[in-house]
Amino acid sequence: MTSTSPATVSSAFELAAPLMDEVDALAEELVRRILAAEHAYLESTLLSREQLLDACTSNLTEMIADLAGIRSIRLDAAREAGRLKAEQGVPLAALLHAFRLGGRLVWESLMTRSDDDAPRALLEMAAQVWALVDVCSDAAAEAYRLGIDARAARDTDARRRLVRALFADHNSNAGMVADALRTFRIPDRGSFVVVAADTRCADIATPGVDAVWDSAVDGVFGLLFAQSGSALDAALDSIADGDGNIGVSAVFGTASGTPAAVDQARLARACAAVDDAPSTRYDSVPVPLLIATSPTASGIAAQQILGSLLDLPEDERCSLLDTLDAWFRAKGSTSDAATALHYHRNTVLYRLRRIGELTGRDFLDPAAASELFVGLRAYQLGTLGVPASV
């Protein structure tokens, strides 16, 4: 390892010290070189020339102060430069190139001030200049990464707030709703639906259909929009085979209908659990929706219609209700219901008659059968904890 003599150190300090008086001029030159070499700085609409000049002045001052032996380098200026460039959208590569340009400018200035009697001091300072460039670049790069992370977090939070405004009551924050419509490029008019599901439906790949998603305690909601209803139908068909129950609102024509459609989709999704369909549209299941919108009245109806059937032991109660459900799904065919349940047809008939005895409603009577259907769906939706309509 080569040692540096005191004379060499003294000579190096003396060589760098005069540059402290030239920092302002050096900073101006560095700004000129950066703007000439890095288009990213010119293209940044947020970073002003004054901000770039301040950053160059601060970092050159710190480097020269260290070279002149005034004080060890402080990295606050480098970190601030990294944070500022991240905030203003200047690429990391351009930031690091600017530090190399600064190191080269300092080195050229030292070369200009040296004479034939100071070759050893100049040689020692070369290593020191580029070591300082590395140290400053590392500090700036780390601050840049932290700045990018912070910016991403702010962008995520801002996006989340816009999404929440879009799905919430539009009258409560009209300004933010307008920002959301612009940000997500949602047209004023078109074909819209809201989808409610367990998880985000990632299979929407229909051309001309866009979606904005929001997460809630009871699942996720998606606003789907297109210029044509046919494109929207195709997108809904593509997600109908997904896992879990999916509720779809009625189609509406303007984005202002989104909050009401959220309630429709939520109720349709609840009905999908008893509708035996992966995707249930709000306007396709009127009876379950009528029940779901009045949970208190529906609970009373279930008790009055099913009567003493609900007082049976759980196994017997479930067996009878499953048979009744299968019979309705088979459109009143005891043979098809028996096939679905893997029972003999006579077993299905026996259980239907047993239901009639317990409820006082004959399944062969259309009016009584309709009441049994309402009572069954009210009981099923009640046991699923269907929320009240809001």
Coordinates of C-alpha atoms in Angstrom, one line a residue:
M1 CA 0.0 0.0 0.0
T2 CA 1.4 3.4 -1.0
S3 CA 1.5 6.0 1.7
T4 CA 0.9 9.7 1.1
S5 CA 3.4 12.1 2.4
P6 CA 2.4 15.1 4.4
A7 CA 3.8 17.3 1.7
T8 CA 1.6 15.6 -0.9
V9 CA -1.5 16.0 1.2
S10 CA -0.7 19.7 1.8
S11 CA -0.2 20.2 -1.9
A12 CA -3.5 18.5 -2.7
F13 CA -5.4 20.7 -0.2
E14 CA -3.7 23.8 -1.7
L15 CA -4.7 22.6 -5.2
A16 CA -8.4 22.2 -4.3
A17 CA -8.9 25.1 -1.9
P18 CA -9.2 27.9 -4.6
L19 CA -12.1 26.0 -6.2
M20 CA -14.3 26.9 -3.2
D21 CA -14.3 30.5 -4.6
E22 CA -15.4 29.2 -8.0
V23 CA -18.3 27.0 -6.9
D24 CA -21.0 29.2 -8.4
A25 CA -19.3 29.3 -11.8
L26 CA -18.6 25.6 -11.7
A27 CA -22.2 24.9 -10.9
E28 CA -23.4 27.0 -13.9
E29 CA -21.0 25.0 -16.1
L30 CA -22.2 21.7 -14.7
V31 CA -25.8 22.6 -15.3
R32 CA -25.0 23.4 -18.9
R33 CA -23.2 20.1 -19.4
I34 CA -26.0 18.1 -17.8
L35 CA -28.7 19.7 -19.9
A36 CA -26.6 19.1 -23.0
A37 CA -25.9 15.5 -22.2
E38 CA -29.1 14.3 -20.5
H39 CA -32.4 14.9 -22.3
A40 CA -34.2 13.5 -19.3
Y41 CA -33.5 16.7 -17.5
L42 CA -34.8 18.8 -20.4
E43 CA -37.9 16.7 -20.7
S44 CA -38.8 16.9 -17.0
T45 CA -41.6 19.4 -16.8
L46 CA -41.4 19.4 -13.0
L47 CA -37.7 20.0 -12.4
S48 CA -36.8 23.6 -12.9
R49 CA -33.3 24.9 -13.9
E50 CA -33.1 26.7 -10.6
Q51 CA -33.6 23.4 -8.7
L52 CA -30.9 21.7 -10.8
L53 CA -28.5 24.6 -10.2
D54 CA -29.1 24.5 -6.4
A55 CA -28.4 20.7 -6.4
C56 CA -25.2 21.2 -8.4
T57 CA -24.0 24.0 -6.2
S58 CA -24.6 22.0 -3.0
N59 CA -23.0 18.8 -4.2
L60 CA -19.9 20.6 -5.7
T61 CA -19.5 22.5 -2.5
E62 CA -19.4 19.3 -0.5
M63 CA -17.0 17.6 -2.8
I64 CA -14.6 20.5 -3.0
A65 CA -14.7 21.1 0.8
D66 CA -13.6 17.5 1.3
L67 CA -10.8 17.7 -1.3
A68 CA -9.6 21.0 0.2
G69 CA -9.5 19.4 3.7
I70 CA -12.0 21.9 5.1
R71 CA -14.4 19.1 6.3
S72 CA -15.3 15.5 5.5
I73 CA -18.0 15.3 2.9
R74 CA -21.6 15.4 4.1
L75 CA -24.1 13.5 2.1
D76 CA -27.3 15.4 2.8
A77 CA -27.0 17.3 -0.5
A78 CA -26.5 14.0 -2.5
R79 CA -29.5 12.5 -0.7
E80 CA -31.7 15.5 -1.4
A81 CA -30.7 15.4 -5.1
G82 CA -31.7 11.8 -5.2
R83 CA -35.0 12.5 -3.5
L84 CA -35.7 15.5 -5.8
K85 CA -35.0 13.6 -9.0
A86 CA -37.3 10.7 -7.9
E87 CA -40.0 13.2 -7.1
Q88 CA -39.7 15.0 -10.4
G89 CA -39.5 11.9 -12.6
V90 CA -35.8 12.1 -13.7
P91 CA -34.5 8.6 -14.4
L92 CA -31.9 7.1 -12.0
A93 CA -29.4 6.6 -14.8
A94 CA -29.6 10.4 -15.6
L95 CA -29.1 11.2 -12.0
L96 CA -25.9 9.0 -11.7
H97 CA -24.6 10.4 -15.0
A98 CA -24.9 13.9 -13.6
F99 CA -22.7 13.0 -10.6
R100 CA -20.1 11.6 -13.0
L101 CA -20.2 14.8 -15.0
G102 CA -19.7 16.7 -11.8
G103 CA -16.6 14.6 -10.9
R104 CA -15.2 15.1 -14.4
L105 CA -15.7 18.9 -14.1
V106 CA -13.9 19.0 -10.7
W107 CA -11.1 16.9 -12.1
E108 CA -10.7 19.2 -15.2
S109 CA -10.6 22.2 -12.9
L110 CA -7.8 20.6 -10.8
M111 CA -5.9 19.7 -13.9
T112 CA -6.1 23.3 -15.1
R113 CA -4.8 24.6 -11.8
S114 CA -1.9 22.1 -11.5
D115 CA 1.6 22.7 -12.7
D116 CA 4.6 20.5 -13.5
D117 CA 5.6 20.5 -9.8
A118 CA 2.4 18.8 -8.5
P119 CA 2.0 15.6 -10.4
R120 CA 2.0 13.4 -7.3
A121 CA -0.7 15.6 -5.6
L122 CA -2.8 15.5 -8.8
L123 CA -2.5 11.7 -9.0
E124 CA -3.6 11.3 -5.4
M125 CA -6.6 13.6 -6.0
A126 CA -7.8 11.6 -9.0
A127 CA -8.5 8.6 -6.8
Q128 CA -10.1 10.8 -4.2
V129 CA -12.4 12.6 -6.7
W130 CA -13.8 9.4 -8.1
A131 CA -14.2 7.9 -4.7
L132 CA -16.2 11.0 -3.7
V133 CA -18.3 10.5 -6.9
D134 CA -19.0 6.9 -5.9
V135 CA -19.9 7.8 -2.3
C136 CA -22.3 10.6 -3.5
S137 CA -23.8 8.5 -6.2
D138 CA -24.5 5.7 -3.7
A139 CA -26.2 8.0 -1.3
A140 CA -28.2 9.7 -4.1
A141 CA -29.3 6.3 -5.5
E142 CA -30.5 5.1 -2.1
A143 CA -32.5 8.3 -1.6
Y144 CA -33.8 8.0 -5.1
R145 CA -35.1 4.4 -4.4
L146 CA -36.7 5.5 -1.2
G147 CA -38.3 8.5 -3.0
I148 CA -39.7 6.2 -5.7
D149 CA -41.2 3.9 -3.1
A150 CA -42.7 6.8 -1.3
R151 CA -44.1 8.2 -4.5
A152 CA -45.6 4.9 -5.4
A153 CA -47.2 4.6 -2.0
R154 CA -48.7 8.1 -2.4
D155 CA -49.9 7.3 -5.9
T156 CA -51.5 4.1 -4.6
D157 CA -53.2 5.9 -1.8
A158 CA -54.4 8.6 -4.2
R159 CA -55.7 6.0 -6.6
R160 CA -57.5 4.2 -3.8
R161 CA -59.2 7.4 -2.7
L162 CA -60.4 8.0 -6.3
V163 CA -61.7 4.5 -6.6
R164 CA -63.6 4.8 -3.3
A165 CA -65.1 8.0 -4.4
L166 CA -66.2 6.4 -7.7
F167 CA -68.1 3.6 -5.9
A168 CA -69.4 5.8 -3.0
D169 CA -72.2 8.4 -3.0
H170 CA -71.3 10.8 -5.8
N171 CA -73.0 13.7 -4.1
S172 CA -70.7 13.5 -1.1
N173 CA -67.5 14.4 -3.1
A174 CA -68.4 15.5 -6.6
G175 CA -64.9 17.0 -7.2
M176 CA -63.1 13.7 -6.4
V177 CA -65.6 11.8 -8.5
A178 CA -64.8 14.1 -11.5
D179 CA -61.1 13.4 -10.9
A180 CA -61.8 9.7 -10.8
L181 CA -63.7 9.8 -14.1
R182 CA -60.8 11.6 -15.8
T183 CA -58.1 9.5 -14.2
F184 CA -59.7 6.2 -15.3
R185 CA -60.9 7.6 -18.6
I186 CA -64.5 6.7 -17.9
P187 CA -66.9 8.1 -20.5
D188 CA -69.9 10.3 -19.5
R189 CA -72.2 7.9 -21.3
G190 CA -72.1 4.3 -22.4
S191 CA -73.0 0.8 -21.0
F192 CA -72.1 0.2 -17.4
V193 CA -72.5 -2.6 -14.9
V194 CA -71.1 -3.2 -11.4
V195 CA -69.9 -6.7 -10.6
A196 CA -69.6 -8.0 -7.0
A197 CA -67.4 -11.1 -6.4
D198 CA -65.3 -12.9 -3.9
T199 CA -62.1 -12.0 -5.7
R200 CA -61.2 -9.8 -8.6
C201 CA -62.3 -11.3 -11.9
A202 CA -59.0 -11.3 -13.8
D203 CA -60.3 -13.0 -17.0
I204 CA -62.0 -10.0 -18.6
A205 CA -60.3 -9.7 -21.9
T206 CA -63.1 -8.5 -24.2
P207 CA -62.0 -5.8 -26.6
G208 CA -63.6 -2.4 -25.8
V209 CA -64.4 -3.2 -22.2
D210 CA -62.6 -1.6 -19.3
A211 CA -62.9 -2.1 -15.6
V212 CA -62.1 -0.4 -12.3
W213 CA -61.9 -2.5 -9.2
D214 CA -62.5 -1.7 -5.5
S215 CA -62.1 -3.9 -2.4
A216 CA -64.6 -4.0 0.4
V217 CA -65.1 -6.0 3.6
D218 CA -67.5 -8.3 1.8
G219 CA -65.6 -8.8 -1.4
V220 CA -64.5 -6.8 -4.5
F221 CA -66.5 -4.6 -6.8
G222 CA -65.8 -3.9 -10.4
L223 CA -67.2 -1.1 -12.6
L224 CA -67.3 -2.5 -16.1
F225 CA -67.9 0.0 -19.0
A226 CA -68.1 -0.2 -22.7
Q227 CA -69.6 1.7 -25.6
S228 CA -71.9 -1.1 -26.5
G229 CA -74.1 -3.5 -24.5
S230 CA -73.0 -6.4 -26.6
A231 CA -69.3 -6.0 -25.7
L232 CA -70.4 -5.8 -22.0
D233 CA -72.4 -9.0 -22.3
A234 CA -69.4 -10.8 -23.8
A235 CA -67.3 -9.7 -20.9
L236 CA -69.8 -10.9 -18.4
D237 CA -70.1 -14.2 -20.2
S238 CA -66.3 -14.6 -19.9
I239 CA -66.3 -14.3 -16.1
A240 CA -69.5 -16.4 -15.5
D241 CA -67.4 -19.5 -15.3
G242 CA -65.2 -18.2 -12.5
D243 CA -64.9 -19.5 -9.0
G244 CA -67.3 -18.2 -6.3
N245 CA -70.6 -16.4 -6.6
I246 CA -70.8 -13.3 -8.8
G247 CA -73.5 -10.7 -8.7
V248 CA -74.1 -8.3 -11.6
S249 CA -76.1 -5.1 -11.4
A250 CA -78.6 -4.0 -14.0
V251 CA -77.1 -2.2 -17.0
F252 CA -77.0 1.6 -16.6
G253 CA -76.2 4.5 -18.9
T254 CA -74.0 6.9 -16.9
A255 CA -71.3 6.6 -14.4
S256 CA -73.5 8.5 -11.8
G257 CA -75.5 5.3 -11.4
T258 CA -72.5 3.4 -9.9
P259 CA -73.4 3.8 -6.2
A260 CA -76.9 2.4 -6.7
A261 CA -75.5 -0.4 -8.9
V262 CA -73.1 -1.4 -6.1
D263 CA -76.1 -2.2 -3.9
Q264 CA -77.7 -4.2 -6.8
A265 CA -74.6 -6.2 -7.4
R266 CA -74.2 -7.0 -3.7
L267 CA -77.8 -8.3 -3.5
A268 CA -77.5 -10.2 -6.8
R269 CA -74.3 -11.9 -5.4
A270 CA -76.2 -12.9 -2.3
C271 CA -78.9 -14.4 -4.4
A272 CA -76.3 -16.3 -6.5
A273 CA -75.6 -18.4 -3.5
V274 CA -79.1 -19.9 -3.7
D275 CA -79.7 -19.4 -7.4
D276 CA -77.2 -22.2 -8.2
A277 CA -75.5 -20.0 -10.8
P278 CA -71.9 -18.7 -10.9
S279 CA -73.2 -15.3 -12.2
T280 CA -76.5 -13.8 -11.2
R281 CA -77.9 -10.6 -12.7
Y282 CA -79.9 -8.3 -10.6
D283 CA -82.9 -8.2 -13.0
S284 CA -83.0 -12.0 -13.5
V285 CA -84.1 -13.2 -10.0
P286 CA -87.0 -11.0 -8.9
V287 CA -88.3 -13.3 -6.1
P288 CA -84.9 -13.8 -4.2
L289 CA -84.2 -10.1 -4.7
L290 CA -87.5 -9.1 -3.2
I291 CA -86.8 -11.4 -0.3
A292 CA -83.2 -10.0 0.1
T293 CA -84.3 -6.4 0.2
S294 CA -86.6 -7.0 3.2
P295 CA -84.7 -9.4 5.5
T296 CA -86.9 -8.8 8.5
A297 CA -90.2 -9.4 6.6
S298 CA -88.5 -12.4 4.8
G299 CA -87.6 -14.0 8.2
I300 CA -91.2 -13.7 9.3
A301 CA -92.4 -15.2 6.0
A302 CA -90.0 -18.1 6.4
Q303 CA -91.3 -18.8 9.9
Q304 CA -95.0 -18.5 8.8
I305 CA -94.7 -20.6 5.6
L306 CA -92.4 -23.4 6.7
G307 CA -93.9 -23.5 10.2
S308 CA -93.1 -26.6 12.3
L309 CA -90.8 -27.9 9.6
L310 CA -88.2 -25.5 11.0
D311 CA -88.6 -27.1 14.5
L312 CA -87.3 -30.5 13.3
P313 CA -83.9 -31.9 14.1
E314 CA -81.2 -30.4 11.8
D315 CA -80.6 -33.6 9.8
E316 CA -84.3 -34.1 9.1
R317 CA -85.0 -30.4 8.4
C318 CA -82.1 -30.2 5.9
S319 CA -83.1 -33.4 4.2
L320 CA -86.7 -32.1 3.6
L321 CA -85.5 -28.6 2.5
D322 CA -82.9 -30.1 0.1
T323 CA -85.6 -32.2 -1.5
L324 CA -87.9 -29.2 -1.9
D325 CA -85.1 -27.2 -3.4
A326 CA -84.2 -30.0 -5.8
W327 CA -87.9 -30.3 -6.8
F328 CA -88.1 -26.6 -7.6
R329 CA -84.9 -26.7 -9.6
A330 CA -86.3 -29.6 -11.5
K331 CA -89.3 -27.5 -12.4
G332 CA -91.7 -29.7 -10.5
S333 CA -90.5 -33.0 -11.9
T334 CA -90.2 -35.6 -9.1
S335 CA -88.3 -37.9 -11.5
D336 CA -85.6 -35.3 -12.3
A337 CA -85.4 -34.3 -8.6
A338 CA -84.9 -37.9 -7.6
T339 CA -82.1 -38.2 -10.2
A340 CA -80.4 -35.1 -8.9
L341 CA -80.7 -36.4 -5.3
H342 CA -79.9 -40.0 -6.2
Y343 CA -83.1 -41.0 -4.5
H344 CA -86.0 -43.2 -5.6
R345 CA -88.9 -41.2 -7.0
N346 CA -91.2 -42.4 -4.3
T347 CA -88.8 -41.1 -1.7
V348 CA -89.1 -37.6 -3.2
L349 CA -92.9 -37.9 -3.2
Y350 CA -92.9 -39.0 0.4
R351 CA -90.8 -36.1 1.5
L352 CA -92.9 -33.6 -0.5
R353 CA -96.1 -34.9 1.2
R354 CA -94.3 -34.7 4.6
I355 CA -93.5 -31.1 3.9
G356 CA -97.2 -30.5 3.1
E357 CA -98.2 -32.0 6.4
L358 CA -95.8 -29.8 8.4
T359 CA -96.5 -26.6 6.5
G360 CA -100.1 -27.1 5.6
R361 CA -99.3 -26.4 2.0
D362 CA -99.8 -28.9 -0.7
F363 CA -97.0 -28.9 -3.3
L364 CA -99.5 -29.8 -6.0
D365 CA -101.4 -26.6 -5.4
P366 CA -99.8 -23.8 -7.6
A367 CA -100.5 -21.1 -5.0
A368 CA -99.3 -23.2 -2.1
A369 CA -96.2 -24.2 -4.1
S370 CA -95.4 -20.6 -4.8
E371 CA -95.6 -19.9 -1.1
L372 CA -93.3 -22.8 -0.4
F373 CA -90.8 -21.4 -2.9
V374 CA -90.8 -18.0 -1.2
G375 CA -90.5 -19.6 2.3
L376 CA -87.6 -21.8 1.1
R377 CA -85.7 -18.9 -0.5
A378 CA -86.3 -16.7 2.5
Y379 CA -84.9 -19.4 4.8
Q380 CA -81.9 -20.0 2.6
L381 CA -81.1 -16.3 2.3
G382 CA -81.6 -15.8 6.0
T383 CA -79.2 -18.6 6.9
L384 CA -76.6 -17.0 4.6
G385 CA -76.8 -13.7 6.5
V386 CA -77.9 -11.7 3.5
P387 CA -77.4 -8.0 4.4
A388 CA -80.2 -5.5 4.3
S389 CA -80.5 -3.3 1.2
V390 CA -79.0 0.2 1.7

